[in-house]
């Protein structure tokens, strides 16, 4: 029986894009968490470690604030997670040569070894997870980029 209360704009929960995105995100994150357990990495640690590796491969100097902007993880969380990665011996944080407020991030040998393996695992998982979309994965990525761009414009 349908209620006369019109609190929601949709008749069925699965008609809510936000609710669906939340559910898919939780499913994806739960499975990523399982995949990363073998490397003793949280998903945030993986994202920051992988992004550091990515930026270094693309000849970019990696600073905490630049890493925060690249990953869209807030600066305080970025700093906290990097501190943990440093304690694990995966990254080093040093003073910037010209900006005394900035920290430069580099990968330690152990961090590079771990992230190379973890990236292979995560990319394989992503490929399997999103393969259900067939040739629509590129369209999904485009839509997600559009939403991110809109969020940055505000």
Tab-separated table of C-alpha atoms in Angstrom:
chain	number	residue	atom	x	y	z
A	1	UNK	CA	0.000	0.000	0.000
A	2	UNK	CA	1.403	3.376	-0.995
A	3	UNK	CA	1.512	6.083	1.624
A	4	UNK	CA	0.029	9.508	1.008
A	5	UNK	CA	3.146	11.053	2.545
A	6	UNK	CA	5.047	12.716	-0.324
A	7	UNK	CA	8.385	13.108	1.453
A	8	UNK	CA	10.260	11.515	-1.470
A	9	UNK	CA	10.281	12.484	-5.149
A	10	UNK	CA	10.467	8.838	-6.286
A	11	UNK	CA	8.043	5.946	-5.974
A	12	UNK	CA	10.762	3.280	-5.688
A	13	UNK	CA	14.119	3.511	-3.933
A	14	UNK	CA	15.888	2.212	-7.054
A	15	UNK	CA	14.711	5.338	-8.919
A	16	UNK	CA	16.995	7.489	-6.714
A	17	UNK	CA	20.352	8.051	-8.447
A	18	UNK	CA	22.006	9.089	-5.197
A	19	UNK	CA	20.782	6.008	-3.347
A	20	UNK	CA	21.934	3.736	-6.177
A	21	UNK	CA	25.334	5.425	-6.318
A	22	UNK	CA	25.666	5.028	-2.558
A	23	UNK	CA	24.808	1.310	-2.780
A	24	UNK	CA	27.194	0.641	-5.684
A	25	UNK	CA	29.958	2.631	-3.979
A	26	UNK	CA	29.543	0.615	-0.784
A	27	UNK	CA	29.610	-2.670	-2.714
A	28	UNK	CA	32.698	-1.590	-4.678
A	29	UNK	CA	34.509	-0.317	-1.560
A	30	UNK	CA	33.744	-3.486	0.402
A	31	UNK	CA	35.287	-5.614	-2.354
A	32	UNK	CA	38.289	-3.277	-2.783
A	33	UNK	CA	38.894	-3.483	0.958
A	34	UNK	CA	39.051	-7.285	0.683
A	35	UNK	CA	41.426	-7.084	-2.293
A	36	UNK	CA	43.792	-4.745	-0.425
A	37	UNK	CA	43.944	-6.741	2.826
A	38	UNK	CA	46.866	-8.810	1.533
A	39	UNK	CA	48.933	-5.614	1.186
A	40	UNK	CA	47.983	-4.223	4.609
A	41	UNK	CA	46.567	-1.116	2.908
A	42	UNK	CA	43.326	0.740	3.457
A	43	UNK	CA	41.657	2.124	0.365
A	44	UNK	CA	42.748	5.675	1.226
A	45	UNK	CA	46.322	4.486	1.699
A	46	UNK	CA	46.160	2.718	-1.654
A	47	UNK	CA	44.786	5.814	-3.429
A	48	UNK	CA	47.489	8.087	-2.014
A	49	UNK	CA	50.285	5.583	-2.633
A	50	UNK	CA	49.091	4.806	-6.181
A	51	UNK	CA	48.609	8.497	-6.960
A	52	UNK	CA	52.103	9.296	-5.701
A	53	UNK	CA	53.486	6.581	-7.976
A	54	UNK	CA	51.355	7.828	-10.909
A	55	UNK	CA	52.465	11.452	-10.499
A	56	UNK	CA	56.126	10.488	-10.121
A	57	UNK	CA	55.908	8.352	-13.279
A	58	UNK	CA	54.563	11.428	-15.057
A	59	UNK	CA	57.569	13.487	-13.885
A	60	UNK	CA	55.637	15.595	-11.430
A	61	UNK	CA	56.908	16.754	-8.079
A	62	UNK	CA	54.520	15.373	-5.480
A	63	UNK	CA	53.560	17.607	-2.582
A	64	UNK	CA	50.955	16.851	0.059
A	65	UNK	CA	48.681	19.617	-1.191
A	66	UNK	CA	49.119	18.537	-4.809
A	67	UNK	CA	48.348	14.948	-3.843
A	68	UNK	CA	45.271	16.115	-1.956
A	69	UNK	CA	44.049	18.033	-5.019
A	70	UNK	CA	44.778	15.106	-7.362
A	71	UNK	CA	42.921	12.551	-5.225
A	72	UNK	CA	40.220	14.907	-3.911
A	73	UNK	CA	41.004	13.735	-0.375
A	74	UNK	CA	40.937	16.666	2.050
A	75	UNK	CA	44.368	17.990	3.127
A	76	UNK	CA	44.075	16.940	6.793
A	77	UNK	CA	43.137	13.367	5.894
A	78	UNK	CA	45.898	13.297	3.274
A	79	UNK	CA	48.427	14.348	5.910
A	80	UNK	CA	47.187	11.748	8.410
A	81	UNK	CA	47.206	8.905	5.875
A	82	UNK	CA	50.654	9.907	4.579
A	83	UNK	CA	51.966	9.864	8.140
A	84	UNK	CA	50.743	6.267	8.454
A	85	UNK	CA	52.311	5.349	5.097
A	86	UNK	CA	55.560	6.922	6.292
A	87	UNK	CA	55.428	4.870	9.520
A	88	UNK	CA	54.948	1.730	7.400
A	89	UNK	CA	58.085	2.666	5.439
A	90	UNK	CA	56.195	3.180	2.154
A	91	UNK	CA	56.794	6.919	1.630
A	92	UNK	CA	59.135	9.665	2.741
A	93	UNK	CA	58.064	13.242	3.429
A	94	UNK	CA	60.696	15.938	3.195
A	95	UNK	CA	60.746	19.714	3.294
A	96	UNK	CA	60.185	21.457	-0.052
A	97	UNK	CA	63.260	23.258	-1.364
A	98	UNK	CA	61.516	26.614	-1.872
A	99	UNK	CA	58.201	26.455	0.021
A	100	UNK	CA	58.819	25.896	3.722
A	101	UNK	CA	55.124	25.059	4.288
A	102	UNK	CA	55.099	22.248	1.705
A	103	UNK	CA	56.118	18.621	2.087
A	104	UNK	CA	57.511	16.660	-0.873
A	105	UNK	CA	56.403	13.032	-1.071
A	106	UNK	CA	58.573	10.259	-2.505
A	107	UNK	CA	58.089	6.516	-2.618
A	108	UNK	CA	60.352	4.345	-0.520
A	109	UNK	CA	61.596	1.126	-2.129
A	110	UNK	CA	59.112	-0.951	-0.088
A	111	UNK	CA	56.254	1.391	-1.042
A	112	UNK	CA	57.092	1.084	-4.720
A	113	UNK	CA	57.241	-2.707	-4.440
A	114	UNK	CA	53.878	-2.923	-2.645
A	115	UNK	CA	52.033	-0.421	-4.847
A	116	UNK	CA	53.086	-2.126	-8.067
A	117	UNK	CA	51.505	-5.369	-6.836
A	118	UNK	CA	48.449	-3.640	-5.349
A	119	UNK	CA	47.722	-1.717	-8.570
A	120	UNK	CA	47.666	-4.973	-10.545
A	121	UNK	CA	45.192	-6.429	-8.021
A	122	UNK	CA	42.940	-3.362	-8.004
A	123	UNK	CA	42.972	-2.956	-11.780
A	124	UNK	CA	42.049	-6.631	-12.187
A	125	UNK	CA	39.224	-6.242	-9.677
A	126	UNK	CA	37.963	-3.059	-11.376
A	127	UNK	CA	38.020	-4.764	-14.760
A	128	UNK	CA	35.946	-7.663	-13.427
A	129	UNK	CA	33.573	-5.434	-11.439
A	130	UNK	CA	32.844	-3.036	-14.294
A	131	UNK	CA	32.844	-5.725	-17.001
A	132	UNK	CA	29.144	-6.157	-16.292
A	133	UNK	CA	28.666	-2.876	-18.164
A	134	UNK	CA	30.231	-4.263	-21.329
A	135	UNK	CA	31.114	-1.473	-23.732
A	136	UNK	CA	29.340	1.114	-21.526
A	137	UNK	CA	32.264	1.508	-19.110
A	138	UNK	CA	33.691	4.451	-21.081
A	139	UNK	CA	30.270	6.137	-20.974
A	140	UNK	CA	30.092	5.612	-17.193
A	141	UNK	CA	33.560	7.147	-16.805
A	142	UNK	CA	32.448	10.116	-18.898
A	143	UNK	CA	29.365	10.634	-16.733
A	144	UNK	CA	31.432	10.379	-13.549
A	145	UNK	CA	33.950	12.917	-14.918
A	146	UNK	CA	31.061	15.227	-15.780
A	147	UNK	CA	29.762	15.035	-12.205
A	148	UNK	CA	33.242	15.664	-10.801
A	149	UNK	CA	33.744	18.654	-13.116
A	150	UNK	CA	30.403	20.104	-12.095
A	151	UNK	CA	31.411	19.737	-8.438
A	152	UNK	CA	34.709	21.539	-9.091
A	153	UNK	CA	32.974	24.395	-10.905
A	154	UNK	CA	30.853	25.289	-7.893
